[in-house]
Every structure is written in structure tokens, then in C-alpha cells.
Amino acid sequence: MTEDTVRRAPVDLGIVDGLAQLSFLVQAELGRVAADQGLSVIQLRLLGVLRDREPGMQELARHLGLDKSSMTGLVDRAERRGLVRRTRAPHDGRSVRVSLTDEGHEAARRLAEDAGRRVGALAAHLTDARRALLSSLASELVNGHTEL
Amino acid sequence: MTEDTVRRAPVDLGIVDGLAQLSFLVQAELGRVAADQGLSVIQLRLLGVLRDREPGMQELARHLGLDKSSMTGLVDRAERRGLVRRTRAPHDGRSVRVSLTDEGHEAARRLAEDAGRRVGALAAHLTDARRALLSSLASELVNGHTEL
DNA sequence: CGGAGTTAGTACGTGACGCGAACCAAATTA
DNA sequence: TAATTTGGTTCGCGTCACGTACTAACTCCG
């Protein structure tokens, strides 16, 4: 057995595997956070998006990278759980605005809190400086690829 | 309109949102890589794991964070596509060893190549130094939480 | 005005995915 | 040998995502 005797030097996975593995790690943690409230990751994400927005189905689908027909189902299920509500848009009889119910806001708050705790824990053993660096690098990537 | 006039200062999302958003970004890219070969992210991950291992179902399930019953289905589908094979383990008549077929190896190679290209592109606009830093930070998190 | 096209959303069928519970057979322990 | 544990599968269910087809509302243009 080598586990005890070899103090393994931290292996650099490279940028691709590093990002991929990290994403699995984070997604797993988000999955646990969501599961604690009986939700899925995509529902968690939906609630997160809706915290500060009240988009139409189309816009929501674009934001989440889903087909519009997938959105119908996603919102259906969230609505069935009382987290989300459909309202008719004022000046367009076709479109719908999706917003959080009170219960939805409450769930979103809990999720954000738990995610803060649990995802934060992933980075807990980093020094403050390195954590800040990671945060800045992650933001740089996200900002560079989310909104262009 | 503010988009043209305001050269938005890069917003730091904080460690939690930064990691979460980044994970969504990477997962989306991996989803595209897999979809190009008619596969899902979890199948991609399965092939990735099997590149250098030949584990049993249980071990595989643990590694992927799935229930063993979910593994049966996952391997079933991969097997049906000719990517994977079940072999009986030599000294234990219950257990099974899962390994890549030739076709599976070929698929895994293509996936790795594409992932390299497309996930790499996410970090393409970083300076070499910052990319190396990100790689090292990601590896540090992964190494700290994958194998303890 | 009125039809042709476009846009927003839904309905439906299909397949992948993941879980828990029940189950089986081989292996281990008592 | 009997009881238990271990490795896997089966089954039923709900979620998720997609593509296709469809309806209703809006826009354009003649």
C-alpha cells in the first residue's frame, strides 16, 4: 500500500481536466444542496435566476441554454411545487412572465445560504489570497463567456 | 443603452457564485462535446473514468457518486452502444469488471480531444500565467476533495 | 382591412437518467 | 449448515431534455 508512505505531491491536472473535475465537484455539491430541499440542480438554478428577474419563457430558456419546450416542463414542475408563478405579460397577449412565489423566494434564500456554506467549504482550505484569486479567475471566465 | 458607453469593470462574483457559474459554463461545454458524439455528459464521464481503470460496478458507482442501481442502467446503455463491456471478475463470481471496448477507447480519445479544444477555449483569453494559476487552484481543490 | 409570416408558448411522445425497494446469487461469518 | 453481507440486477416512478406539431397573438405589407 502506498497511501500512507507516499505523501503525494499535489498533481496539476492541467487546465482542461482541472476545470472539468472542478465542475463535477461543484455540481455534486450543488446537487446535495438542492436535494436537501427536495429539488434538482436545474430547479435550484431556475430559482437562482428568478431571484432578480422576471423573464419570459423564451428569455429564460436562452439564459439556461434549454429548448423552449424544456422550459415549459421545468416551469410546470416548479409551479406544481408552488415555487413559481406564471403571469400574463401586460402588452403582449402571447407571452408570460415567470416569477417567484413567496415560497419560492424562501426556498431560494435557503438554497443560497446552503450553497454558500457547502460550496464555500470546497474552498475552505485555501488561503484567503488564493481563494480571492480563484474567485477573480472564475469571474473572469464567466464574464468573458456569459454575456457576449 | 449602457452596453456601448460603459466598459463594465469585471465583476467579481465571489467565490461561491463564481464557482457555481463556472461549473455551469464548463458543464455546458462538456455537454456540447458529448452531444457531438451523440452522448450525454455522464456517458462522457464514464468513458473518462474507464480510460485508465477497470473497476467493478460498486466502485464505479462510488466514483461517480451514483446509486448502484443507477450504474446498472448507465453501463447497460453504454454497453448497448458498444462502448463498454462487462467481464466476470476472476476470483469473485458475483462481481463484474467494466472496461472499454476498442470503440469505447476511440470514442474516449475523440471526446478528450474535443474537450481539450472546447474547454480550453473557455480559458483561451487568459494570460498563460493566469491560466496556469487557475489550473493549479482547480487541481488543489479537486485533490483536496476527491480522495479523502 | 386582411392575409402571410413571425413570435411566444404549449402538448405530446420518446429516451436518458437517477432513485429506492425488492430481489438473487455468491461469498463470508458464525 | 445457517445467517449475514456483498455485488449486481430488476422494476416502477419522477425528472429532465429534445423534436415535432400545434395554437394564439402580434407584425408587416399590399
Coordinates of C-alpha atoms (C1' of nucleotides) in Angstrom, one line a residue:
Chain A
M1 CA 0.0 0.0 0.0
T2 CA 1.3 3.4 -0.9
E3 CA -1.3 5.7 0.6
D4 CA 0.4 6.0 3.9
T5 CA 4.0 6.1 2.8
V6 CA 3.8 8.3 -0.2
R7 CA 2.9 11.9 0.6
R8 CA 1.6 12.6 -2.9
A9 CA 2.8 15.8 -4.4
P10 CA -0.2 17.8 -5.5
V11 CA -0.8 16.8 -9.1
D12 CA -1.7 19.6 -11.5
L13 CA -4.4 18.2 -13.7
G14 CA -3.9 20.8 -16.4
I15 CA -6.4 23.4 -17.3
V16 CA -8.9 21.2 -19.1
D17 CA -9.1 18.3 -16.6
G18 CA -8.8 20.7 -13.8
L19 CA -11.8 22.7 -14.9
A20 CA -13.8 19.6 -15.8
Q21 CA -13.1 17.8 -12.4
L22 CA -13.8 21.0 -10.6
S23 CA -17.1 21.4 -12.3
F24 CA -18.1 17.9 -11.3
L25 CA -17.1 18.6 -7.8
V26 CA -19.2 21.8 -7.6
Q27 CA -22.1 20.3 -9.4
A28 CA -22.1 17.4 -6.9
E29 CA -22.2 19.9 -4.0
L30 CA -25.0 21.9 -5.6
G31 CA -26.8 18.6 -6.2
R32 CA -26.7 17.9 -2.4
V33 CA -27.8 21.4 -1.6
A34 CA -30.8 21.1 -3.9
A35 CA -31.6 17.5 -2.8
D36 CA -31.8 18.7 0.8
Q37 CA -34.8 20.8 -0.2
G38 CA -36.1 18.0 -2.5
L39 CA -35.1 19.8 -5.6
S40 CA -32.8 19.2 -8.6
V41 CA -29.8 21.3 -9.7
I42 CA -31.8 22.7 -12.6
Q43 CA -34.6 23.8 -10.3
L44 CA -32.0 25.4 -8.0
R45 CA -30.6 27.2 -10.9
L46 CA -34.1 28.3 -12.1
L47 CA -34.8 29.8 -8.7
G48 CA -31.4 31.5 -8.7
V49 CA -32.1 33.2 -12.0
L50 CA -35.5 34.3 -10.9
R51 CA -34.3 36.0 -7.7
D52 CA -33.6 39.2 -9.5
R53 CA -35.5 38.8 -12.8
E54 CA -39.0 38.2 -14.1
P55 CA -38.3 36.9 -17.6
G56 CA -40.5 35.3 -20.2
M57 CA -40.2 31.6 -21.1
Q58 CA -38.1 32.3 -24.1
E59 CA -35.6 34.5 -22.3
L60 CA -35.4 32.0 -19.5
A61 CA -34.7 29.2 -22.0
R62 CA -31.9 31.2 -23.6
H63 CA -30.4 32.0 -20.2
L64 CA -30.4 28.4 -19.1
G65 CA -29.4 27.0 -22.5
L66 CA -32.6 25.0 -22.9
D67 CA -35.1 24.5 -25.6
K68 CA -38.3 26.4 -25.0
S69 CA -40.3 23.2 -24.8
S70 CA -38.0 22.1 -22.0
M71 CA -38.8 25.3 -20.2
T72 CA -42.5 24.6 -20.3
G73 CA -41.9 21.4 -18.4
L74 CA -39.4 22.9 -16.0
V75 CA -41.7 25.7 -15.0
D76 CA -44.6 23.4 -14.9
R77 CA -42.9 21.3 -12.2
A78 CA -41.7 24.3 -10.3
E79 CA -45.2 25.8 -10.4
R80 CA -46.7 22.5 -9.3
R81 CA -44.4 22.8 -6.2
G82 CA -45.6 26.3 -5.6
L83 CA -42.3 27.9 -6.1
V84 CA -43.0 29.8 -9.2
R85 CA -45.9 31.6 -10.9
R86 CA -46.9 32.4 -14.5
T87 CA -48.3 35.9 -15.1
R88 CA -49.6 37.2 -18.4
A89 CA -47.4 40.0 -19.7
P90 CA -49.2 43.3 -19.9
H91 CA -48.7 44.4 -23.5
D92 CA -48.3 41.0 -25.3
G93 CA -51.1 38.5 -25.0
R94 CA -48.8 35.7 -26.1
S95 CA -46.0 35.9 -23.6
V96 CA -45.8 35.0 -20.0
R97 CA -43.7 36.3 -17.2
V98 CA -42.3 33.8 -14.7
S99 CA -41.7 35.0 -11.1
L100 CA -41.1 33.5 -7.7
T101 CA -43.9 33.0 -5.2
D102 CA -43.3 33.8 -1.6
E103 CA -42.5 30.2 -1.0
G104 CA -40.1 30.3 -4.0
H105 CA -38.3 33.3 -2.5
E106 CA -38.0 31.5 0.7
A107 CA -36.6 28.3 -1.0
A108 CA -34.2 30.4 -3.0
R109 CA -33.0 32.1 0.2
R110 CA -32.4 28.8 1.9
L111 CA -30.7 27.4 -1.2
A112 CA -28.4 30.4 -1.5
E113 CA -27.5 30.1 2.2
D114 CA -26.7 26.4 2.0
A115 CA -24.8 26.7 -1.2
G116 CA -22.8 29.4 0.4
R117 CA -22.0 27.1 3.2
R118 CA -21.3 24.0 1.2
V119 CA -19.7 25.3 -1.9
G120 CA -17.7 27.7 0.3
A121 CA -16.5 24.6 2.2
L122 CA -14.9 23.3 -1.0
A123 CA -12.6 26.3 -1.0
A124 CA -12.2 26.4 2.8
H125 CA -8.7 25.1 2.9
L126 CA -7.3 27.7 0.5
T127 CA -5.6 30.7 1.9
D128 CA -7.6 33.9 1.7
A129 CA -5.3 35.2 -1.0
R130 CA -5.6 32.1 -3.2
R131 CA -9.4 32.0 -2.7
A132 CA -9.7 35.6 -3.8
L133 CA -7.5 34.7 -6.8
L134 CA -9.7 31.8 -7.7
S135 CA -12.8 33.9 -7.3
S136 CA -11.4 36.5 -9.6
L137 CA -10.3 34.0 -12.2
A138 CA -13.6 32.2 -12.2
S139 CA -15.4 35.6 -12.6
E140 CA -13.1 36.5 -15.4
L141 CA -14.0 33.3 -17.3
V142 CA -17.7 33.6 -16.6
N143 CA -17.8 37.3 -17.5
G144 CA -16.0 36.6 -20.7
H145 CA -18.3 33.8 -21.8
T146 CA -21.7 34.5 -20.4
E147 CA -22.7 37.8 -22.0
L148 CA -21.2 38.1 -25.4
Chain B
M1 CA -28.4 51.9 -23.6
T2 CA -25.4 51.3 -21.4
E3 CA -23.6 48.5 -23.2
D4 CA -21.6 50.6 -25.6
T5 CA -20.8 53.5 -23.3
V6 CA -20.0 51.6 -20.1
R7 CA -16.9 49.5 -20.3
R8 CA -18.0 47.3 -17.5
A9 CA -15.5 46.7 -14.8
P10 CA -15.1 42.9 -14.4
V11 CA -17.5 42.0 -11.6
D12 CA -16.2 39.6 -9.0
L13 CA -19.0 37.1 -8.3
G14 CA -17.5 36.0 -5.1
I15 CA -16.1 32.5 -4.5
V16 CA -19.5 30.7 -4.3
D17 CA -21.3 32.2 -7.3
G18 CA -18.0 32.3 -9.2
L19 CA -17.5 28.6 -8.8
A20 CA -21.2 27.8 -9.4
Q21 CA -21.4 29.8 -12.6
L22 CA -18.1 28.5 -13.8
S23 CA -19.3 24.9 -13.2
F24 CA -22.4 25.6 -15.3
L25 CA -20.2 27.1 -18.0
V26 CA -17.9 24.1 -18.1
Q27 CA -20.7 21.6 -17.9
A28 CA -22.5 23.2 -20.8
E29 CA -19.3 22.9 -22.9
L30 CA -18.8 19.3 -21.9
G31 CA -22.5 18.8 -22.8
R32 CA -21.7 20.1 -26.3
V33 CA -18.6 17.9 -26.6
A34 CA -20.6 14.8 -25.6
A35 CA -23.6 15.7 -27.8
D36 CA -21.4 16.0 -30.8
Q37 CA -20.8 12.2 -30.4
G38 CA -24.4 11.5 -29.5
L39 CA -23.6 11.1 -25.9
S40 CA -24.5 12.6 -22.6
V41 CA -22.2 14.2 -20.0
I42 CA -22.5 11.3 -17.7
Q43 CA -21.5 8.9 -20.5
L44 CA -18.6 11.1 -21.3
R45 CA -17.6 11.0 -17.7
L46 CA -18.0 7.2 -17.6
L47 CA -15.7 6.8 -20.6
G48 CA -13.2 9.2 -19.0
V49 CA -13.1 7.1 -15.8
L50 CA -12.6 3.9 -17.6
R51 CA -9.7 5.1 -19.7
D52 CA -7.2 4.0 -17.0
R53 CA -9.3 1.7 -14.8
E54 CA -11.3 -1.4 -14.9
P55 CA -13.5 -1.2 -11.9
G56 CA -16.5 -3.1 -10.6
M57 CA -19.9 -1.6 -10.6
Q58 CA -19.8 -0.7 -7.0
E59 CA -16.5 1.0 -7.2
L60 CA -17.7 2.9 -10.3
A61 CA -20.8 4.0 -8.6
R62 CA -18.8 5.3 -5.7
H63 CA -16.5 7.2 -8.0
L64 CA -19.3 8.8 -9.9
G65 CA -21.5 9.4 -6.8
L66 CA -24.3 7.3 -8.1
D67 CA -26.5 4.6 -6.7
K68 CA -25.5 1.1 -7.8
S69 CA -28.9 0.7 -9.4
S70 CA -28.2 3.8 -11.5
M71 CA -24.9 2.2 -12.5
T72 CA -26.6 -0.8 -13.9
G73 CA -28.6 1.4 -16.3
L74 CA -25.7 3.6 -17.2
V75 CA -23.5 0.7 -18.1
D76 CA -26.4 -1.0 -19.8
R77 CA -26.8 1.9 -22.2
A78 CA -23.1 2.3 -22.8
E79 CA -22.8 -1.4 -23.5
R80 CA -25.7 -1.3 -25.9
R81 CA -23.8 1.4 -27.8
G82 CA -20.8 -0.9 -27.9
L83 CA -18.6 1.4 -25.9
V84 CA -18.2 -0.8 -22.8
R85 CA -18.0 -4.4 -21.9
R86 CA -18.8 -6.4 -18.7
T87 CA -16.4 -9.1 -17.8
R88 CA -16.8 -11.5 -14.9
A89 CA -14.2 -11.0 -12.2
P90 CA -11.8 -13.9 -11.8
H91 CA -12.0 -14.7 -8.1
D92 CA -15.4 -13.5 -7.2
G93 CA -18.4 -14.9 -9.1
R94 CA -20.6 -12.1 -8.1
S95 CA -18.7 -9.1 -9.3
V96 CA -18.2 -7.7 -12.7
R97 CA -15.4 -5.7 -14.2
V98 CA -16.3 -2.9 -16.6
S99 CA -13.9 -2.0 -19.4
L100 CA -13.8 0.0 -22.6
T101 CA -14.2 -1.8 -25.9
D102 CA -12.0 -0.7 -28.8
E103 CA -14.8 1.5 -30.0
G104 CA -15.1 2.9 -26.5
H105 CA -11.4 3.8 -26.4
E106 CA -11.7 5.5 -29.7
A107 CA -14.8 7.5 -28.5
A108 CA -12.9 8.4 -25.3
R109 CA -10.0 9.6 -27.3
R110 CA -12.2 11.8 -29.5
L111 CA -14.0 13.2 -26.5
A112 CA -10.8 14.0 -24.7
E113 CA -9.5 15.8 -27.8
D114 CA -12.7 17.8 -28.3
A115 CA -12.9 18.6 -24.6
G116 CA -9.4 19.8 -24.8
R117 CA -10.2 22.1 -27.6
R118 CA -13.5 23.4 -26.3
V119 CA -12.9 23.6 -22.6
G120 CA -9.5 25.0 -23.4
A121 CA -11.2 27.7 -25.4
L122 CA -13.0 28.8 -22.2
A123 CA -9.7 29.8 -20.8
A124 CA -8.2 31.0 -24.1
H125 CA -8.3 34.7 -23.3
L126 CA -6.4 34.3 -20.1
T127 CA -2.7 35.1 -20.0
D128 CA -0.6 32.0 -19.7
A129 CA 0.3 32.9 -16.2
R130 CA -3.3 33.3 -15.1
R131 CA -4.3 30.1 -16.8
A132 CA -1.6 28.2 -15.0
L133 CA -2.7 29.7 -11.8
L134 CA -6.3 28.7 -12.4
S135 CA -5.2 25.2 -13.3
S136 CA -3.2 24.9 -10.1
L137 CA -6.1 26.3 -8.0
A138 CA -8.6 23.9 -9.6
S139 CA -6.3 21.0 -9.0
E140 CA -5.8 22.0 -5.5
L141 CA -9.5 21.9 -4.8
V142 CA -10.0 18.7 -6.7
N143 CA -7.1 16.9 -5.0
G144 CA -8.3 18.2 -1.6
H145 CA -11.8 16.8 -2.0
T146 CA -11.7 13.8 -4.3
E147 CA -9.6 11.4 -2.4
L148 CA -10.0 11.9 1.3
Chain C
dC1 C1' -58.9 45.8 -43.9
dG2 C1' -56.9 41.2 -44.5
dG3 C1' -53.9 37.6 -45.4
dA4 C1' -48.6 35.9 -44.9
dG5 C1' -45.3 35.4 -41.9
dT6 C1' -43.3 35.6 -37.3
dT7 C1' -43.1 35.1 -32.3
dA8 C1' -44.5 33.1 -27.6
dG9 C1' -45.8 29.3 -25.6
dT10 C1' -47.9 24.5 -25.0
dA11 C1' -48.8 19.4 -26.0
dC12 C1' -47.2 15.1 -26.9
dG13 C1' -44.2 11.2 -27.5
dT14 C1' -39.6 9.4 -26.7
dG15 C1' -35.4 8.4 -24.5
dA16 C1' -31.9 9.2 -20.9
dC17 C1' -31.1 9.5 -16.1
dG18 C1' -31.4 8.6 -11.0
dC19 C1' -33.5 6.8 -7.1
dG20 C1' -35.5 3.4 -3.7
dA21 C1' -37.2 -1.1 -2.8
dA22 C1' -37.3 -5.8 -3.7
dC23 C1' -34.7 -9.5 -5.2
dC24 C1' -31.0 -13.1 -6.4
dA25 C1' -26.6 -15.4 -6.1
dA26 C1' -22.0 -15.8 -4.5
dA27 C1' -19.1 -15.1 -0.6
dT28 C1' -18.2 -14.6 4.3
dT29 C1' -19.1 -15.3 9.1
dA30 C1' -20.8 -17.6 13.0
Chain D
dT1 C1' -25.0 -25.6 8.0
dA2 C1' -27.5 -21.3 8.9
dA3 C1' -27.3 -16.3 9.0
dT4 C1' -25.4 -12.3 7.1
dT5 C1' -23.0 -9.5 4.0
dT6 C1' -21.8 -8.1 -0.6
dG7 C1' -22.2 -7.2 -5.7
dG8 C1' -25.5 -6.7 -9.1
dT9 C1' -30.0 -6.6 -11.4
dT10 C1' -35.0 -5.6 -11.9
dC11 C1' -38.9 -2.7 -11.6
dG12 C1' -41.6 1.3 -11.0
dC13 C1' -41.6 6.2 -10.6
dG14 C1' -40.5 11.0 -11.3
dT15 C1' -37.4 14.4 -13.5
dC16 C1' -35.3 16.2 -17.4
dA17 C1' -34.5 17.4 -22.3
dC18 C1' -35.5 17.2 -27.0
dG19 C1' -38.0 17.5 -31.6
dT20 C1' -42.3 17.9 -33.8
dA21 C1' -46.6 19.7 -34.3
dC22 C1' -49.9 22.9 -32.9
dT23 C1' -52.5 27.3 -31.2
dA24 C1' -52.8 32.1 -30.4
dA25 C1' -51.2 36.7 -30.7
dC26 C1' -48.6 40.1 -32.9
dT27 C1' -46.3 42.4 -37.2
dC28 C1' -45.9 43.6 -41.9
dC29 C1' -47.3 44.9 -46.1
dG30 C1' -50.2 45.3 -50.0

